[in-house]
Tab-separated table of C-alpha atoms in Angstrom:
chain	number	residue	atom	x	y	z
A	236	UNK	CA	132.855	179.042	20.129
A	237	UNK	CA	130.831	181.891	21.538
A	238	UNK	CA	127.709	179.777	21.788
A	239	UNK	CA	129.630	176.909	23.428
A	240	UNK	CA	131.222	179.073	26.139
A	241	UNK	CA	128.002	180.838	27.119
A	242	UNK	CA	126.441	177.860	28.977
A	243	UNK	CA	129.759	177.354	30.810
A	244	UNK	CA	129.743	180.946	32.068
A	245	UNK	CA	126.095	180.591	33.082
A	246	UNK	CA	126.861	177.467	35.076
A	247	UNK	CA	129.832	179.166	36.776
A	248	UNK	CA	127.701	182.169	37.745
A	249	UNK	CA	125.019	179.849	39.116
A	250	UNK	CA	127.638	177.990	41.148
A	251	UNK	CA	129.031	181.270	42.498
A	252	UNK	CA	125.544	182.474	43.405
A	253	UNK	CA	124.845	179.154	45.140
A	254	UNK	CA	128.074	179.383	47.093
A	255	UNK	CA	127.267	182.979	48.052
A	256	UNK	CA	123.804	181.962	49.271
A	257	UNK	CA	125.308	179.077	51.258
A	258	UNK	CA	127.870	181.393	52.922
A	259	UNK	CA	125.113	183.886	53.768
A	260	UNK	CA	122.973	181.103	55.241
A	261	UNK	CA	125.891	179.862	57.345
A	262	UNK	CA	126.606	183.352	58.667
A	263	UNK	CA	122.924	183.785	59.578
A	264	UNK	CA	122.989	180.468	61.434
A	265	UNK	CA	126.153	181.500	63.281
A	266	UNK	CA	124.560	184.806	64.254
A	267	UNK	CA	121.480	182.953	65.467
A	268	UNK	CA	123.586	180.537	67.529
A	269	UNK	CA	125.522	183.454	69.023
A	270	UNK	CA	122.225	185.169	69.917
A	271	UNK	CA	120.910	181.984	71.542
A	272	UNK	CA	124.179	181.568	73.429
A	273	UNK	CA	123.941	185.125	74.708
A	274	UNK	CA	120.360	184.446	75.825
A	275	UNK	CA	121.535	181.356	77.749
A	276	UNK	CA	124.468	183.207	79.359
A	277	UNK	CA	124.328	185.309	82.526
A	278	UNK	CA	124.657	189.044	81.765
A	279	UNK	CA	126.795	189.489	84.895
A	280	UNK	CA	129.251	186.589	84.898
A	281	UNK	CA	128.439	184.838	81.550
A	282	UNK	CA	127.574	181.736	83.570
A	283	UNK	CA	125.008	179.147	82.533
A	284	UNK	CA	121.340	180.004	83.087
A	285	UNK	CA	118.970	177.459	84.593
A	286	UNK	CA	115.169	177.615	84.226
A	287	UNK	CA	113.317	176.835	87.479
A	288	UNK	CA	109.841	175.797	86.321
A	289	UNK	CA	108.580	175.290	89.882
A	290	UNK	CA	109.157	178.926	90.857
A	291	UNK	CA	108.879	180.427	87.361
A	292	UNK	CA	112.383	181.911	87.424
A	293	UNK	CA	115.502	181.879	85.250
A	294	UNK	CA	118.571	181.848	87.523
A	295	UNK	CA	122.329	181.892	86.917
A	296	UNK	CA	123.846	178.617	88.105
A	297	UNK	CA	127.139	180.328	89.063
A	298	UNK	CA	126.344	183.657	90.739
A	299	UNK	CA	122.636	183.126	91.554
A	300	UNK	CA	121.387	186.188	89.636
A	301	UNK	CA	117.654	186.012	88.879
A	302	UNK	CA	117.516	187.026	85.205
A	303	UNK	CA	113.778	186.463	84.684
A	304	UNK	CA	110.913	185.853	87.088
A	305	UNK	CA	107.158	185.291	87.111
A	306	UNK	CA	107.254	183.377	83.857
A	307	UNK	CA	103.926	181.908	82.781
A	308	UNK	CA	103.593	178.127	82.778
A	309	UNK	CA	101.108	177.416	80.023
A	310	UNK	CA	101.184	173.651	80.442
A	311	UNK	CA	99.199	171.386	82.769
A	312	UNK	CA	100.382	170.588	86.276
A	313	UNK	CA	100.533	166.857	85.460
A	314	UNK	CA	102.868	164.829	83.246
A	315	UNK	CA	101.919	162.168	80.704
A	316	UNK	CA	104.298	159.681	79.070
A	317	UNK	CA	102.000	158.263	76.392
A	318	UNK	CA	98.803	159.137	74.539
A	319	UNK	CA	96.586	156.919	76.698
A	320	UNK	CA	97.800	158.521	79.916
A	321	UNK	CA	97.381	161.980	78.401
A	322	UNK	CA	93.762	161.275	77.469
A	323	UNK	CA	93.115	159.813	80.908
A	324	UNK	CA	94.512	162.802	82.782
A	325	UNK	CA	93.147	165.506	80.518
A	326	UNK	CA	90.235	167.359	82.059
A	327	UNK	CA	88.372	170.628	82.238
A	328	UNK	CA	86.900	172.541	85.146
A	329	UNK	CA	88.090	173.124	88.697
A	330	UNK	CA	90.288	170.523	90.451
A	331	UNK	CA	88.765	168.158	92.963
A	332	UNK	CA	88.898	169.109	96.623
A	333	UNK	CA	88.435	167.184	99.856
A	334	UNK	CA	86.681	170.148	101.485
A	335	UNK	CA	83.399	169.196	99.757
A	336	UNK	CA	81.593	165.956	100.462
A	337	UNK	CA	81.385	165.079	96.736
A	338	UNK	CA	84.891	166.492	96.067
A	339	UNK	CA	83.387	169.278	93.948
A	340	UNK	CA	82.234	166.988	91.126
A	341	UNK	CA	78.517	167.803	91.314
A	342	UNK	CA	76.633	170.791	89.956
A	343	UNK	CA	75.482	173.709	92.091
A	344	UNK	CA	72.414	175.754	91.200
A	345	UNK	CA	72.850	179.402	92.117
A	346	UNK	CA	70.476	180.792	94.748
A	347	UNK	CA	70.024	184.060	92.810
A	348	UNK	CA	66.982	183.919	90.563
A	349	UNK	CA	68.658	185.491	87.529
A	350	UNK	CA	69.476	184.274	84.043
A	351	UNK	CA	72.851	184.403	82.250
A	352	UNK	CA	72.301	188.062	81.318
A	353	UNK	CA	71.550	189.163	84.897
A	354	UNK	CA	67.812	189.576	84.310
A	355	UNK	CA	65.353	188.452	86.986
A	356	UNK	CA	63.377	185.287	86.325
A	357	UNK	CA	59.636	185.202	86.106
A	358	UNK	CA	57.439	183.640	88.762
A	359	UNK	CA	57.038	180.297	86.945
A	360	UNK	CA	60.773	180.062	86.282
A	361	UNK	CA	61.530	180.839	89.936
A	362	UNK	CA	59.254	178.011	91.072
A	363	UNK	CA	60.931	175.678	88.611
A	364	UNK	CA	64.406	176.595	89.804
A	365	UNK	CA	63.363	176.149	93.432
A	366	UNK	CA	62.171	172.605	92.656
A	367	UNK	CA	65.434	171.904	90.847
A	368	UNK	CA	67.465	173.138	93.834
A	369	UNK	CA	65.499	170.895	96.181
A	370	UNK	CA	65.996	167.775	94.071
A	371	UNK	CA	69.608	168.656	93.386
A	372	UNK	CA	70.313	168.768	97.136
A	373	UNK	CA	68.556	165.432	97.594
A	374	UNK	CA	70.606	163.805	94.837
A	375	UNK	CA	73.911	165.240	96.172
A	376	UNK	CA	73.426	163.621	99.593
A	377	UNK	CA	72.023	160.206	98.866
A	378	UNK	CA	72.616	158.525	102.246
A	379	UNK	CA	73.278	159.342	105.897
A	380	UNK	CA	77.058	159.044	105.479
A	381	UNK	CA	77.129	161.778	102.828
A	382	UNK	CA	74.820	163.981	104.909
A	383	UNK	CA	77.152	163.519	107.878
A	384	UNK	CA	80.178	164.394	105.742
A	385	UNK	CA	78.486	167.453	104.264
A	386	UNK	CA	77.602	168.841	107.687
A	387	UNK	CA	81.076	168.155	109.111
A	388	UNK	CA	82.952	169.704	106.186
A	389	UNK	CA	80.731	172.766	106.448
A	390	UNK	CA	81.694	173.057	110.129
A	391	UNK	CA	85.395	172.660	109.286
A	392	UNK	CA	85.212	175.404	106.672
A	393	UNK	CA	83.352	177.721	109.062
A	394	UNK	CA	85.827	177.263	111.918
A	395	UNK	CA	88.881	177.525	109.637
A	396	UNK	CA	87.538	180.798	108.240
A	397	UNK	CA	86.909	182.183	111.725
A	398	UNK	CA	90.451	181.224	112.807
A	399	UNK	CA	92.080	182.546	109.629
A	400	UNK	CA	93.593	179.177	108.706
A	401	UNK	CA	94.948	178.634	105.166
A	402	UNK	CA	93.494	176.298	102.541
A	403	UNK	CA	95.991	173.488	103.134
A	404	UNK	CA	94.830	173.209	106.764
A	405	UNK	CA	91.202	172.886	105.626
A	406	UNK	CA	92.190	170.160	103.166
A	407	UNK	CA	94.129	168.275	105.852
A	408	UNK	CA	91.280	168.575	108.365
A	409	UNK	CA	88.828	167.264	105.743
A	410	UNK	CA	91.065	164.261	105.015
A	411	UNK	CA	91.379	163.473	108.740
A	412	UNK	CA	87.584	163.607	109.155
A	413	UNK	CA	87.070	161.340	106.135
A	414	UNK	CA	89.463	158.809	107.678
A	415	UNK	CA	87.623	158.984	111.021
A	416	UNK	CA	84.300	158.458	109.239
A	417	UNK	CA	85.575	155.504	107.197
A	418	UNK	CA	87.010	153.822	110.300
A	419	UNK	CA	83.764	154.240	112.289
A	420	UNK	CA	85.177	156.511	114.975
A	421	UNK	CA	82.063	158.713	115.122
A	422	UNK	CA	79.492	156.563	116.974
A	423	UNK	CA	78.976	158.045	120.434
A	424	UNK	CA	80.570	161.387	119.486
A	425	UNK	CA	79.117	164.536	118.017
A	426	UNK	CA	79.872	165.672	114.465
A	427	UNK	CA	80.893	169.108	115.770
A	428	UNK	CA	83.288	167.605	118.316
A	429	UNK	CA	85.113	165.388	115.804
A	430	UNK	CA	85.288	168.137	113.154
A	431	UNK	CA	86.715	170.569	115.743
A	432	UNK	CA	89.330	168.008	116.795
A	433	UNK	CA	90.283	167.544	113.117
A	434	UNK	CA	90.793	171.296	112.680
A	435	UNK	CA	92.953	171.423	115.823
A	436	UNK	CA	95.081	168.474	114.660
A	437	UNK	CA	95.449	169.811	111.097
A	438	UNK	CA	96.554	173.242	112.343
A	439	UNK	CA	99.241	171.674	114.536
A	440	UNK	CA	100.444	169.430	111.705
A	441	UNK	CA	100.724	172.413	109.339
A	442	UNK	CA	102.784	174.451	111.807
A	443	UNK	CA	100.110	177.134	112.341
A	444	UNK	CA	98.694	175.971	115.686
A	445	UNK	CA	95.809	177.552	117.543
A	446	UNK	CA	95.292	177.198	121.265
A	447	UNK	CA	92.443	175.124	122.674
A	448	UNK	CA	90.798	178.304	123.964
A	449	UNK	CA	90.838	179.835	120.465
A	450	UNK	CA	89.426	176.629	118.985
A	451	UNK	CA	86.721	176.473	121.666
A	452	UNK	CA	85.695	180.086	120.979
A	453	UNK	CA	84.655	179.261	117.395
A	454	UNK	CA	83.367	175.748	118.098
A	455	UNK	CA	79.912	174.657	119.221
A	456	UNK	CA	81.236	172.185	121.798
A	457	UNK	CA	82.980	172.546	125.137
A	458	UNK	CA	86.739	172.712	125.576
A	459	UNK	CA	86.914	169.440	127.543
A	460	UNK	CA	85.067	167.530	124.827
A	461	UNK	CA	87.400	168.964	122.149
A	462	UNK	CA	90.495	167.840	124.079
A	463	UNK	CA	89.037	164.387	124.762
A	464	UNK	CA	87.969	163.857	121.132
A	465	UNK	CA	91.300	165.152	119.845
A	466	UNK	CA	93.269	162.636	121.911
A	467	UNK	CA	90.950	159.838	120.753
A	468	UNK	CA	91.229	160.733	117.029
A	469	UNK	CA	95.018	161.097	117.165
A	470	UNK	CA	95.391	157.773	118.966
A	471	UNK	CA	93.024	155.765	116.751
A	472	UNK	CA	94.272	157.171	113.429
A	473	UNK	CA	97.934	157.151	114.424
A	474	UNK	CA	98.461	160.798	113.506
A	475	UNK	CA	101.958	162.209	113.917
A	476	UNK	CA	101.428	165.509	115.704
A	477	UNK	CA	104.500	167.205	117.110
A	478	UNK	CA	104.272	169.250	120.337
A	479	UNK	CA	103.379	172.865	119.604
A	480	UNK	CA	106.426	175.101	119.267
A	481	UNK	CA	106.088	178.387	121.214
A	482	UNK	CA	107.919	180.209	118.386
A	483	UNK	CA	105.084	179.414	115.967
A	484	UNK	CA	102.749	181.671	118.010
A	485	UNK	CA	105.123	184.642	118.073
A	486	UNK	CA	104.405	186.141	114.594
A	487	UNK	CA	100.652	186.170	115.208
A	488	UNK	CA	100.949	187.764	118.654
A	489	UNK	CA	103.481	190.339	117.438
A	490	UNK	CA	101.249	191.227	114.508
A	491	UNK	CA	98.218	191.614	116.781
A	492	UNK	CA	100.182	193.978	119.032
A	493	UNK	CA	101.702	195.826	116.031
A	494	UNK	CA	105.255	195.224	117.235
A	495	UNK	CA	108.342	195.659	115.059
A	496	UNK	CA	110.418	192.935	113.440
A	497	UNK	CA	113.146	193.621	115.989
A	498	UNK	CA	110.789	192.795	118.856
A	499	UNK	CA	109.631	189.622	117.103
A	500	UNK	CA	113.235	188.530	116.560
A	501	UNK	CA	114.025	189.275	120.227
A	502	UNK	CA	111.062	187.161	121.345
A	503	UNK	CA	112.301	184.229	119.271
A	504	UNK	CA	115.749	184.624	120.824
A	505	UNK	CA	114.259	184.519	124.330
A	506	UNK	CA	112.368	181.320	123.525
A	507	UNK	CA	115.467	179.679	122.034
A	508	UNK	CA	117.426	180.458	125.206
A	509	UNK	CA	114.570	179.047	127.290
A	510	UNK	CA	114.717	175.807	125.279
A	511	UNK	CA	118.456	175.520	125.873
A	512	UNK	CA	117.905	175.839	129.620
A	513	UNK	CA	114.881	173.516	129.596
A	514	UNK	CA	112.538	176.172	130.962
A	515	UNK	CA	109.868	175.319	128.366
A	516	UNK	CA	109.393	171.768	129.628
A	517	UNK	CA	105.896	171.258	131.025
A	518	UNK	CA	104.834	174.846	130.276
A	519	UNK	CA	102.038	175.978	128.001
A	520	UNK	CA	103.510	177.060	124.622
A	521	UNK	CA	100.929	179.853	124.374
A	522	UNK	CA	101.934	181.253	127.760
A	523	UNK	CA	105.627	181.109	126.896
A	524	UNK	CA	105.060	182.832	123.557
A	525	UNK	CA	102.941	185.573	125.141
A	526	UNK	CA	105.540	186.175	127.866
A	527	UNK	CA	108.352	186.251	125.302
A	528	UNK	CA	106.487	188.833	123.201
A	529	UNK	CA	105.847	190.991	126.277
A	530	UNK	CA	109.481	190.750	127.415
A	531	UNK	CA	110.764	191.506	123.921
A	532	UNK	CA	108.557	194.591	123.705
A	533	UNK	CA	110.028	195.902	126.954
A	534	UNK	CA	113.600	195.125	125.901
A	535	UNK	CA	113.158	196.964	122.588
A	536	UNK	CA	111.424	199.962	124.262
A	537	UNK	CA	108.076	199.408	122.539
A	538	UNK	CA	104.902	200.337	124.353
A	539	UNK	CA	102.643	197.466	125.337
A	540	UNK	CA	100.962	196.166	128.487
A	541	UNK	CA	100.315	192.795	130.020
A	542	UNK	CA	96.596	193.377	129.530
A	543	UNK	CA	97.080	193.948	125.772
A	544	UNK	CA	99.175	190.800	125.429
A	545	UNK	CA	96.604	188.896	127.477
A	546	UNK	CA	93.807	189.947	125.099
A	547	UNK	CA	95.760	188.985	121.987
A	548	UNK	CA	97.011	185.654	123.327
A	549	UNK	CA	93.795	184.832	125.238
A	550	UNK	CA	95.746	183.960	128.396
A	551	UNK	CA	95.780	185.362	131.919
A	552	UNK	CA	98.089	188.168	133.023
A	553	UNK	CA	99.310	186.046	135.952
A	554	UNK	CA	100.668	183.433	133.532
A	555	UNK	CA	102.419	186.148	131.511
A	556	UNK	CA	104.083	187.575	134.641
A	557	UNK	CA	105.302	184.165	135.837
A	558	UNK	CA	106.682	183.080	132.451
A	559	UNK	CA	108.134	186.530	131.864
A	560	UNK	CA	110.400	186.278	134.923
A	561	UNK	CA	111.434	182.723	134.013
A	562	UNK	CA	112.451	183.775	130.486
A	563	UNK	CA	114.523	186.701	131.756
A	564	UNK	CA	116.257	184.496	134.345
A	565	UNK	CA	117.152	181.970	131.607
A	566	UNK	CA	118.510	184.845	129.504
A	567	UNK	CA	120.678	186.123	132.360
A	568	UNK	CA	121.973	182.631	133.142
A	569	UNK	CA	123.119	182.118	129.541
A	570	UNK	CA	124.652	185.616	129.470
A	571	UNK	CA	126.697	184.876	132.603
A	572	UNK	CA	127.787	181.480	131.283
């Protein structure tokens, strides 16, 4: 009897131990689910959290609290839906860019005659590298079209740097020039003139316009040729370029004069009132912006002069005085109404 009951007790103890382990496992899973739920809940209102991969933030969908920011995206910027597409899109190295005539796919040989450890090369190695640089340049520009494109894109980059334009404007200007080159718009016009017109058009499209005088200061061609080429390129390529908004010049002028945010806001208000009254029609946007900045500085009791505004905006003091009175009259008319 004793020997027969022993296996039964052993089995019962094993079953109890198994049940105990199962209960412990279930409680651990419940704790884990509760922890995950708390991670997915807003600490302020217990609302649902949403991950914004574009901005790298975790935001509450109910109250808008930013729970986490500056998260690192370790994946590629492209999406693939099958293995073939993944292999096709996978790559290494820098992305292609339209600001280089070969889109950045070729190899550049550094002009410094040093090896990977920073040591200077010997005389025979320097001669060899010089020959390689020469042939590399010849292979990179195989025909006249590529030489033309290389020179023009170099001019675009130089002018954009001098004007302080962002990278997206340089890319847009490069694309416009490539279109002009492919559609044979260059015969009879200089490379510098067309590249300058492309920079002017790209800056206006991006909402960071520069005046013709500013463009002409950094260009190698005359102002009249820039304006004529710009109109031709816009017409032939069908570019959609909106009229320059005077308000887009205000931040740059205010920054150059070291004015406060209050003065900048006041200048925008003056320009908005002028638009309501139609004062801006037929007027130079640069002159209106300069006059609005000068008027706003006076209204907010900040020290500035017409000469200082004239230097920053590259416009005459007479224009500032005329537009200044027109803006104030529009302001008074709206105030009375």
